[in-house]
Amino acid sequence: MKDCLAAPVLPRYRTDSASRFLVTFAVSALVTAGSTQAQERDPMLFYDSNGLKIRGHLQFGLNAVAERNLFWDLAASTAPGSGFDADTNWLEGYMKPGVSFEYQLDASAVLYGKLSAVSSYTWGTDAFDTGDNGETTLEEAYLAIRGQLGAGLSYDLSVGPRELSLGTGMLVSNGATSGFERGALKFGPRKAWEKAAIAKLSYGNLTGTAFYLDPNELPSKDGKNELAGVDLRYDDPAGGYLGATFVSVLNSETPYPQAAPGGVGAPSVTPGAREDTKTIGLYAKTNPFEGGLQNWTFTGDFAYQWNDRIDLEAWAGRVTAGYTFANVPWTPNVTLGYQSFSGDDPDTTKLERFDPLYYQGSPSAWATGSKSASTFINSNVNALTLAVRLQPTRQDTVTLRYAHIRANELNSPVQFGQATRVDINGNVVSGVTDSHLADDVFLEYSRIINRNTFLTAGVSVSFPGAGIDNVINGSADPWTGGFVNVVINF
């Protein structure tokens, strides 16, 4: 379905023997240590003596998914020979074993580290027409040291694969890719960067972070990306924060698409365009208010992006306002937000399409819609969002999310280059001819079964807008789906 708005299907990749050995070793280490050192107060604490702690980690999950009229079944019109089935069900699962340690070097320094792996699989065919496959990969393998320098200064230095999320997750958060040949598309259990060097220095409530990162990309789609930058953040004890992030792409083979002049014609694609792209992001959240604004919370994010080598200048941002009905049963919280990511203007020679880098794409973070987030990355889109959260009990949470999604630029790539087609006048066009893309509704239920077990279920529907309808010169049907999953974490 390469001509559809959704992401292209990638070839499969088989599990390598080294990864299988890693998981076998990690599981064996957990079992052996657990049988000899398990502590009554924490069964995963294998050893705690003479300043050394060794702890096991084990997380696994199972997710059942059903999708109907996937991607509004655009493939039936734009790629009728692809054989893509818009109705599918699948089951996916993953296991993440690991072991970590801490060793007290002296009164002011601790040496620590972690080794973990992810084994994931998909049974059946998923949304991107792949399945019955999976992979085992290294997740975390880092060594670190943290301690005090005196006068209120502390440090934390680490080298090796590990997770790192900065700010609100707008630019730097998801360091690894799941799905496709690796399986577990919806779960996305991989988070750690394949290579990471991270240095943190803190003074009171102020933290500075310098980083070098190499994402854990799909072997079949490795863009050879390397990032470096700094983050400076102030956390107020009352709960608010203020921060700034600078990210520079040191190396990349990732291409950028650019709209054809006037929007007529296929987009041009520049290989390796991401290299030298720089981004500055600002993020903030208010402290609790008193008086008339009590129970209100406001957040703001803004990013400016440029690359002089390819004449790129882009921007993105988000504002939210949330109100909690603190004295009402079920403690309702209502959050209204607006987020926007610039697209390439077909009437200029400059490239204005925002590159979202490695954002956190969950519905509670930076997803643009629920269903639509699988189709539109955070480029050339904007969304007005509404979330209503209820908590009937301490263990149960119900959230209703709505997103009205539009394109910022017409006849310009929305995701990458998909939906490039010949219009009724015989012109090759890309993107959409009407800005209204979709309206997504997502109802989610979460339950904390116990301290280690979590249940989540959801149903969602995406109603196509005129921009989608015009792609097929007709009226597209809604895209619906649901899921239920259980995650166990020790």
Coordinates of C-alpha atoms in Angstrom, one line a residue:
M1 CA 0.0 0.0 0.0
K2 CA 2.8 2.3 -0.8
D3 CA 0.5 5.0 -2.3
C4 CA -1.7 5.1 0.8
L5 CA -1.3 7.8 3.4
A6 CA 0.0 5.2 5.9
A7 CA 3.6 4.2 6.4
P8 CA 5.2 1.9 3.9
V9 CA 5.5 -1.8 4.6
L10 CA 9.1 -2.8 5.3
P11 CA 10.7 -6.2 4.7
R12 CA 11.0 -8.8 7.5
Y13 CA 14.1 -9.5 9.6
R14 CA 15.0 -12.6 11.4
T15 CA 16.1 -13.0 15.0
D16 CA 19.9 -13.3 15.3
S17 CA 21.6 -15.8 17.6
A18 CA 23.5 -13.2 19.6
S19 CA 20.2 -11.7 20.7
R20 CA 18.8 -15.1 21.7
F21 CA 22.0 -15.7 23.8
L22 CA 21.5 -12.4 25.6
V23 CA 18.0 -13.2 26.7
T24 CA 19.0 -16.8 27.7
F25 CA 21.8 -15.3 29.8
A26 CA 19.6 -12.7 31.4
V27 CA 16.8 -15.1 32.3
S28 CA 19.4 -17.6 33.7
A29 CA 21.0 -14.9 35.8
L30 CA 17.6 -13.9 37.2
V31 CA 16.6 -17.5 38.1
T32 CA 20.0 -18.4 39.6
A33 CA 20.3 -15.2 41.6
G34 CA 16.7 -15.4 42.7
S35 CA 17.1 -18.9 44.0
T36 CA 20.0 -17.9 46.3
Q37 CA 19.6 -14.2 47.2
A38 CA 15.9 -13.4 47.1
Q39 CA 14.7 -11.1 49.9
E40 CA 11.4 -11.5 51.6
R41 CA 10.6 -7.8 51.3
D42 CA 11.3 -7.7 47.6
P43 CA 11.4 -11.0 45.7
M44 CA 13.4 -9.3 42.9
L45 CA 16.1 -8.1 45.2
F46 CA 18.7 -10.9 44.8
Y47 CA 21.5 -9.5 46.9
D48 CA 22.0 -6.6 49.4
S49 CA 25.2 -6.7 51.4
N50 CA 28.5 -4.8 51.8
G51 CA 27.3 -1.9 49.8
L52 CA 26.2 -4.0 46.8
K53 CA 22.6 -4.4 45.6
I54 CA 21.6 -6.7 42.7
R55 CA 18.0 -6.6 41.5
G56 CA 16.1 -8.5 38.8
H57 CA 13.6 -7.0 36.5
L58 CA 10.9 -8.7 34.5
Q59 CA 8.1 -7.1 32.4
F60 CA 5.8 -8.8 30.0
G61 CA 2.6 -8.0 28.2
L62 CA -0.1 -9.4 25.9
N63 CA -2.3 -7.3 23.7
A64 CA -5.3 -8.3 21.5
V65 CA -6.1 -5.8 18.7
A66 CA -9.0 -5.6 16.2
E67 CA -9.0 -3.0 13.3
R68 CA -11.8 -2.4 10.8
N69 CA -11.5 -0.3 7.6
L70 CA -7.8 0.5 8.3
F71 CA -6.5 3.8 7.1
W72 CA -10.1 4.5 5.9
D73 CA -9.4 1.8 3.3
L74 CA -7.6 4.3 1.0
A75 CA -5.6 1.5 -0.4
A76 CA -8.7 0.1 -2.2
S77 CA -8.7 3.3 -4.4
T78 CA -5.0 4.4 -4.4
A79 CA -3.4 1.0 -4.6
P80 CA -6.0 -1.5 -5.6
G81 CA -3.4 -4.1 -6.7
S82 CA -1.7 -4.2 -3.3
G83 CA -4.0 -6.8 -1.9
F84 CA -4.1 -4.9 1.4
D85 CA -6.9 -6.2 3.8
A86 CA -8.4 -3.3 5.7
D87 CA -9.9 -5.6 8.3
T88 CA -7.6 -7.5 10.6
N89 CA -7.1 -9.0 14.1
W90 CA -3.8 -9.8 15.8
L91 CA -2.2 -10.7 19.0
E92 CA 1.1 -9.3 20.2
G93 CA 3.3 -9.9 23.2
Y94 CA 6.6 -9.1 24.6
M95 CA 9.0 -10.0 27.5
K96 CA 11.6 -7.7 29.0
P97 CA 14.0 -9.5 31.4
G98 CA 16.9 -7.6 33.0
V99 CA 19.2 -7.3 35.9
S100 CA 20.6 -4.1 37.6
F101 CA 23.1 -3.3 40.3
E102 CA 24.2 -0.5 42.6
Y103 CA 27.5 -0.4 44.4
Q104 CA 28.3 2.2 47.1
L105 CA 31.9 3.4 46.3
D106 CA 32.1 5.8 49.2
A107 CA 29.8 8.2 51.1
S108 CA 29.3 10.4 48.0
A109 CA 29.4 8.1 45.0
V110 CA 27.4 5.1 43.6
L111 CA 28.4 2.9 40.7
Y112 CA 25.3 1.4 39.0
G113 CA 24.2 -0.2 35.7
K114 CA 21.6 -2.3 34.0
L115 CA 21.4 -5.1 31.4
S116 CA 18.1 -6.0 29.7
A117 CA 16.6 -7.3 26.5
V118 CA 13.3 -7.3 24.7
S119 CA 11.7 -10.3 23.0
S120 CA 8.6 -9.5 21.1
Y121 CA 6.2 -11.2 18.6
T122 CA 3.1 -10.6 16.6
W123 CA 0.7 -13.4 15.8
G124 CA -1.5 -12.6 12.8
T125 CA -1.3 -9.6 10.5
D126 CA -1.0 -6.1 12.0
A127 CA -2.1 -2.7 10.7
F128 CA 1.0 -2.4 8.4
D129 CA 0.3 -5.7 6.7
T130 CA 3.1 -7.6 8.5
G131 CA 3.0 -10.2 11.2
D132 CA 3.7 -13.8 12.4
N133 CA 7.2 -12.5 13.2
G134 CA 9.3 -11.0 15.9
E135 CA 12.7 -10.4 17.2
T136 CA 14.9 -10.4 20.3
T137 CA 17.1 -7.3 20.8
L138 CA 19.4 -5.8 23.4
E139 CA 17.6 -3.0 25.3
E140 CA 19.7 -1.5 28.1
A141 CA 23.4 -2.2 28.7
Y142 CA 24.8 0.8 30.5
L143 CA 27.3 1.6 33.2
A144 CA 27.0 4.7 35.3
I145 CA 28.2 6.7 38.3
R146 CA 26.3 9.3 40.4
G147 CA 27.3 11.2 43.4
Q148 CA 27.8 14.5 45.2
L149 CA 30.4 17.2 44.5
G150 CA 29.6 19.3 47.5
A151 CA 28.0 22.8 47.8
G152 CA 24.7 21.4 46.6
L153 CA 26.1 20.0 43.3
S154 CA 25.4 16.4 42.1
Y155 CA 26.3 14.5 39.0
D156 CA 25.1 11.5 37.1
L157 CA 27.2 10.1 34.2
S158 CA 26.4 7.0 32.1
V159 CA 27.6 5.2 28.9
G160 CA 25.7 2.6 27.0
P161 CA 22.2 1.8 25.8
R162 CA 19.5 3.3 28.0
E163 CA 16.3 5.3 28.0
L164 CA 16.3 9.1 27.9
S165 CA 13.3 11.4 27.6
L166 CA 13.7 15.2 27.7
G167 CA 11.1 17.8 28.5
T168 CA 7.6 16.7 27.6
G169 CA 8.9 14.2 25.0
M170 CA 8.3 16.6 22.1
L171 CA 11.7 16.0 20.5
V172 CA 13.7 13.4 22.4
S173 CA 11.9 10.4 24.0
N174 CA 11.4 7.2 22.0
G175 CA 14.9 5.9 21.3
A176 CA 13.9 2.6 19.6
T177 CA 11.5 1.2 17.0
S178 CA 9.2 -1.8 17.4
G179 CA 6.7 -3.3 15.0
F180 CA 7.3 -4.5 11.5
E181 CA 10.0 -7.3 11.6
R182 CA 10.3 -6.8 15.3
G183 CA 6.7 -7.4 16.2
A184 CA 4.5 -5.8 18.9
L185 CA 3.5 -2.8 16.8
K186 CA 1.0 -1.3 19.3
F187 CA 2.9 -2.1 22.5
G188 CA 6.1 -0.6 21.2
P189 CA 8.1 -2.1 24.1
R190 CA 11.5 -0.8 23.0
K191 CA 12.4 2.6 24.4
A192 CA 16.2 2.6 24.9
W193 CA 18.7 4.3 22.6
E194 CA 21.1 1.9 20.9
K195 CA 24.1 4.1 21.9
A196 CA 24.0 6.7 24.6
A197 CA 26.4 8.9 26.5
I198 CA 24.6 11.1 29.1
A199 CA 26.0 13.6 31.6
K200 CA 23.8 15.3 34.2
L201 CA 24.8 18.1 36.6
S202 CA 22.3 19.3 39.2
Y203 CA 22.3 22.2 41.6
G204 CA 19.2 22.4 43.8
N205 CA 16.2 22.3 41.4
L206 CA 18.2 23.1 38.3
T207 CA 19.4 20.2 36.1
G208 CA 21.6 20.4 33.0
T209 CA 21.9 17.4 30.7
A210 CA 24.4 16.9 27.9
F211 CA 23.8 13.9 25.6
Y212 CA 25.0 11.9 22.6
L213 CA 22.4 9.4 21.2
D214 CA 22.1 6.9 18.4
P215 CA 18.5 5.5 18.0
N216 CA 17.8 1.7 17.9
E217 CA 16.3 1.7 14.4
L218 CA 14.9 -1.1 12.4
P219 CA 17.7 -2.9 10.6
S220 CA 15.7 -2.7 7.4
K221 CA 15.2 1.0 7.7
D222 CA 18.3 2.3 9.5
G223 CA 18.9 6.0 8.8
K224 CA 22.3 6.0 10.5
N225 CA 21.1 8.8 12.8
E226 CA 23.2 10.4 15.5
L227 CA 22.1 13.2 17.8
A228 CA 23.8 15.4 20.4
G229 CA 22.7 18.3 22.5
V230 CA 21.9 19.8 25.8
D231 CA 18.9 20.3 28.0
L232 CA 18.5 22.7 30.9
R233 CA 15.5 22.3 33.2
Y234 CA 14.2 23.9 36.4
D235 CA 11.7 22.0 38.5
D236 CA 9.8 24.0 41.1
P237 CA 9.0 22.0 44.3
A238 CA 5.3 23.0 43.8
G239 CA 5.1 21.0 40.6
G240 CA 5.8 23.5 37.8
Y241 CA 8.8 23.4 35.5
L242 CA 10.6 25.4 32.9
G243 CA 13.1 24.1 30.4
A244 CA 15.0 24.3 27.1
T245 CA 16.4 21.7 24.8
F246 CA 18.9 22.0 21.9
V247 CA 19.3 19.1 19.5
S248 CA 21.8 18.8 16.6
V249 CA 21.7 15.9 14.1
L250 CA 25.4 15.0 13.7
N251 CA 24.9 12.3 11.1
S252 CA 21.9 11.0 9.1
E253 CA 20.9 9.3 5.9
T254 CA 17.2 10.1 6.6
P255 CA 15.6 11.9 3.6
Y256 CA 13.2 14.9 3.6
P257 CA 10.3 15.4 1.2
Q258 CA 9.6 18.8 -0.3
A259 CA 6.4 19.9 -2.0
A260 CA 6.5 20.4 -5.8
P261 CA 6.4 24.0 -6.9
G262 CA 2.8 25.3 -6.7
G263 CA 1.8 21.9 -5.3
V264 CA 1.5 20.3 -8.8
G265 CA 3.7 17.3 -9.2
A266 CA 5.3 14.6 -7.1
P267 CA 7.3 15.8 -4.1
S268 CA 11.0 15.9 -4.4
V269 CA 13.0 13.7 -1.9
T270 CA 16.5 14.8 -0.7
P271 CA 18.5 11.9 0.7
G272 CA 20.4 12.6 3.9
A273 CA 18.6 15.9 4.4
R274 CA 18.2 15.5 8.1
E275 CA 21.9 15.8 8.7
D276 CA 22.9 19.2 10.3
T277 CA 19.3 19.9 11.3
K278 CA 19.2 21.8 14.6
T279 CA 16.2 22.3 16.9
I280 CA 15.6 24.5 19.9
G281 CA 12.7 23.5 22.1
L282 CA 11.1 25.4 25.1
Y283 CA 8.7 23.8 27.5
A284 CA 6.9 25.0 30.7
K285 CA 4.2 24.1 33.1
T286 CA 2.6 26.3 35.7
N287 CA 2.6 25.9 39.5
P288 CA -0.7 25.4 41.3
F289 CA -2.7 28.6 41.4
E290 CA -4.6 30.2 44.3
G291 CA -7.9 32.1 44.2
G292 CA -9.9 32.3 40.9
L293 CA -7.4 30.1 39.0
Q294 CA -7.3 27.3 41.6
N295 CA -7.3 23.8 40.0
W296 CA -6.2 25.2 36.7
T297 CA -2.9 24.0 35.0
F298 CA -1.4 25.4 31.9
T299 CA 1.5 24.1 29.7
G300 CA 3.3 25.4 26.7
D301 CA 5.9 24.0 24.2
F302 CA 7.5 25.7 21.3
A303 CA 10.3 24.5 18.9
Y304 CA 12.2 26.3 16.2
Q305 CA 14.1 24.2 13.6
W306 CA 16.7 25.1 11.0
N307 CA 19.2 23.6 8.6
D308 CA 21.2 26.1 6.5
R309 CA 22.6 23.4 4.3
I310 CA 19.2 22.7 2.8
D311 CA 17.5 26.0 3.5
L312 CA 15.2 24.5 6.2
E313 CA 13.2 26.7 8.6
A314 CA 10.3 25.1 10.5
W315 CA 8.4 25.4 13.8
A316 CA 6.0 23.6 16.1
G317 CA 4.2 24.2 19.3
R318 CA 1.5 23.3 21.8
V319 CA -0.6 25.0 24.5
T320 CA -2.9 23.2 27.0
A321 CA -5.3 24.3 29.7
G322 CA -6.5 21.8 32.3
Y323 CA -9.0 22.0 35.0
T324 CA -9.6 19.5 37.9
F325 CA -13.0 19.4 39.6
A326 CA -11.3 18.5 42.9
N327 CA -14.5 18.4 45.0
V328 CA -16.6 16.4 42.6
P329 CA -17.0 12.6 42.7
W330 CA -14.6 10.8 40.4
T331 CA -12.4 13.9 40.4
P332 CA -13.0 14.9 36.7
N333 CA -10.2 16.5 34.8
V334 CA -10.8 18.4 31.5
T335 CA -7.8 19.4 29.3
L336 CA -8.1 21.4 26.1
G337 CA -5.1 21.7 23.9
Y338 CA -3.9 22.9 20.5
Q339 CA -0.8 21.6 18.8
S340 CA 0.6 22.5 15.4
F341 CA 3.6 21.4 13.2
S342 CA 4.6 23.4 10.2
G343 CA 4.3 22.0 6.7
D344 CA 6.2 22.8 3.5
D345 CA 4.7 25.8 1.6
P346 CA 4.5 24.8 -2.1
D347 CA 4.8 28.5 -3.1
T348 CA 8.3 29.0 -1.6
T349 CA 11.7 27.5 -2.4
K350 CA 12.5 27.2 1.3
L351 CA 11.7 23.9 3.1
E352 CA 9.3 24.6 6.0
R353 CA 8.3 21.0 7.0
F354 CA 8.9 20.3 10.7
D355 CA 10.9 17.2 11.6
P356 CA 9.5 15.8 14.9
L357 CA 12.6 13.7 15.5
Y358 CA 12.0 11.1 18.2
Y359 CA 8.8 12.2 20.0
Q360 CA 6.7 10.3 22.5
G361 CA 3.8 9.2 20.4
S362 CA 1.3 7.9 23.0
P363 CA -2.2 9.5 23.2
S364 CA -1.3 11.1 26.5
A365 CA 1.8 12.7 25.1
W366 CA 2.4 13.8 21.5
A367 CA 0.1 11.6 19.4
T368 CA -1.9 13.6 16.8
G369 CA -5.2 11.9 17.3
S370 CA -5.6 8.2 18.2
K371 CA -6.1 6.4 14.9
S372 CA -4.7 9.2 12.9
A373 CA -1.4 9.0 14.9
S374 CA -0.7 5.8 12.9
T375 CA -1.0 7.8 9.7
F376 CA 0.2 11.4 10.3
I377 CA 3.5 12.0 12.0
N378 CA 3.9 15.4 13.6
S379 CA 4.6 17.3 10.4
N380 CA 2.2 19.5 8.4
V381 CA -0.7 18.9 10.8
N382 CA -2.5 20.7 13.6
A383 CA -5.0 19.4 16.1
L384 CA -7.5 20.8 18.5
T385 CA -7.7 18.2 21.4
L386 CA -10.0 17.6 24.3
A387 CA -9.4 15.0 27.1
V388 CA -11.8 14.2 29.9
R389 CA -10.5 11.9 32.6
L390 CA -12.5 10.3 35.4
Q391 CA -11.3 8.3 38.3
P392 CA -14.1 6.3 39.9
T393 CA -11.7 4.6 42.3
R394 CA -8.0 4.8 43.1
Q395 CA -7.5 1.8 40.8
D396 CA -9.7 2.7 37.9
T397 CA -9.3 5.5 35.3
V398 CA -11.6 6.3 32.3
T399 CA -10.4 8.8 29.7
L400 CA -12.3 10.1 26.7
R401 CA -10.1 11.8 24.0
Y402 CA -11.2 13.8 21.0
A403 CA -9.0 15.3 18.3
H404 CA -10.0 17.5 15.3
I405 CA -7.1 17.2 12.9
R406 CA -6.2 19.4 10.0
A407 CA -3.3 20.0 7.5
N408 CA -1.3 23.2 7.7
E409 CA -0.4 23.3 4.0
L410 CA -2.4 22.0 1.1
N411 CA -0.9 20.0 -1.8
S412 CA 2.2 19.3 0.4
P413 CA 3.4 16.0 2.0
V414 CA 1.4 15.3 5.2
Q415 CA 3.4 12.2 6.3
F416 CA 6.2 11.7 3.8
G417 CA 5.2 11.2 0.2
Q418 CA 2.2 8.9 0.4
A419 CA -1.0 9.8 -1.4
T420 CA 0.9 11.0 -4.4
R421 CA -1.5 10.5 -7.2
V422 CA -3.1 11.8 -10.4
D423 CA -6.0 14.0 -9.8
I424 CA -9.2 14.4 -12.0
N425 CA -7.4 16.9 -14.2
G426 CA -4.5 14.6 -14.9
N427 CA -2.0 16.4 -12.6
V428 CA 0.3 14.6 -10.2
V429 CA -0.4 15.9 -6.7
S430 CA 0.6 15.1 -3.2
G431 CA -0.9 15.8 0.2
V432 CA -4.5 16.9 0.5
T433 CA -6.7 19.5 -1.3
D434 CA -8.8 20.3 1.8
S435 CA -7.3 20.9 5.3
H436 CA -9.8 18.8 7.3
L437 CA -8.1 15.4 7.7
A438 CA -10.1 13.6 10.4
D439 CA -11.9 13.6 13.7
D440 CA -10.7 11.0 16.2
V441 CA -12.6 9.7 19.3
F442 CA -10.9 7.4 21.7
L443 CA -12.3 5.9 24.9
E444 CA -9.8 4.2 27.2
Y445 CA -10.2 2.3 30.5
S446 CA -7.2 1.5 32.8
R447 CA -7.2 -0.6 36.0
I448 CA -4.5 -1.2 38.5
I449 CA -5.2 -4.8 39.4
N450 CA -2.3 -4.9 41.9
R451 CA 1.1 -3.3 42.3
N452 CA 2.5 -5.4 39.5
T453 CA -0.4 -5.9 37.1
F454 CA -2.1 -3.4 34.9
L455 CA -5.1 -3.8 32.5
T456 CA -5.9 -1.4 29.7
A457 CA -8.8 -1.5 27.1
G458 CA -9.9 0.9 24.5
V459 CA -12.1 1.6 21.5
S460 CA -11.6 4.3 18.9
V461 CA -13.0 5.6 15.7
S462 CA -11.6 8.1 13.1
F463 CA -14.1 9.9 10.9
P464 CA -12.4 11.1 7.7
G465 CA -12.6 14.7 6.7
A466 CA -12.8 16.3 3.3
G467 CA -9.1 16.1 2.9
I468 CA -9.2 12.3 3.1
D469 CA -12.4 12.0 1.0
N470 CA -10.8 14.0 -1.8
V471 CA -7.9 11.6 -2.1
I472 CA -10.4 8.9 -3.4
N473 CA -12.8 11.4 -5.0
G474 CA -15.6 9.9 -2.8
S475 CA -16.8 9.5 0.7
A476 CA -14.5 7.3 2.8
D477 CA -15.9 5.2 5.7
P478 CA -14.8 5.6 9.3
W479 CA -11.9 3.6 10.6
T480 CA -12.7 1.7 13.9
G481 CA -10.8 -0.5 16.2
G482 CA -10.3 -1.7 19.8
F483 CA -7.8 -3.4 22.0
V484 CA -7.3 -5.0 25.4
N485 CA -4.0 -5.7 27.1
V486 CA -2.4 -6.8 30.3
V487 CA 1.1 -5.7 31.4
I488 CA 2.9 -7.3 34.4
N489 CA 5.9 -5.5 35.8
F490 CA 8.3 -6.6 38.5

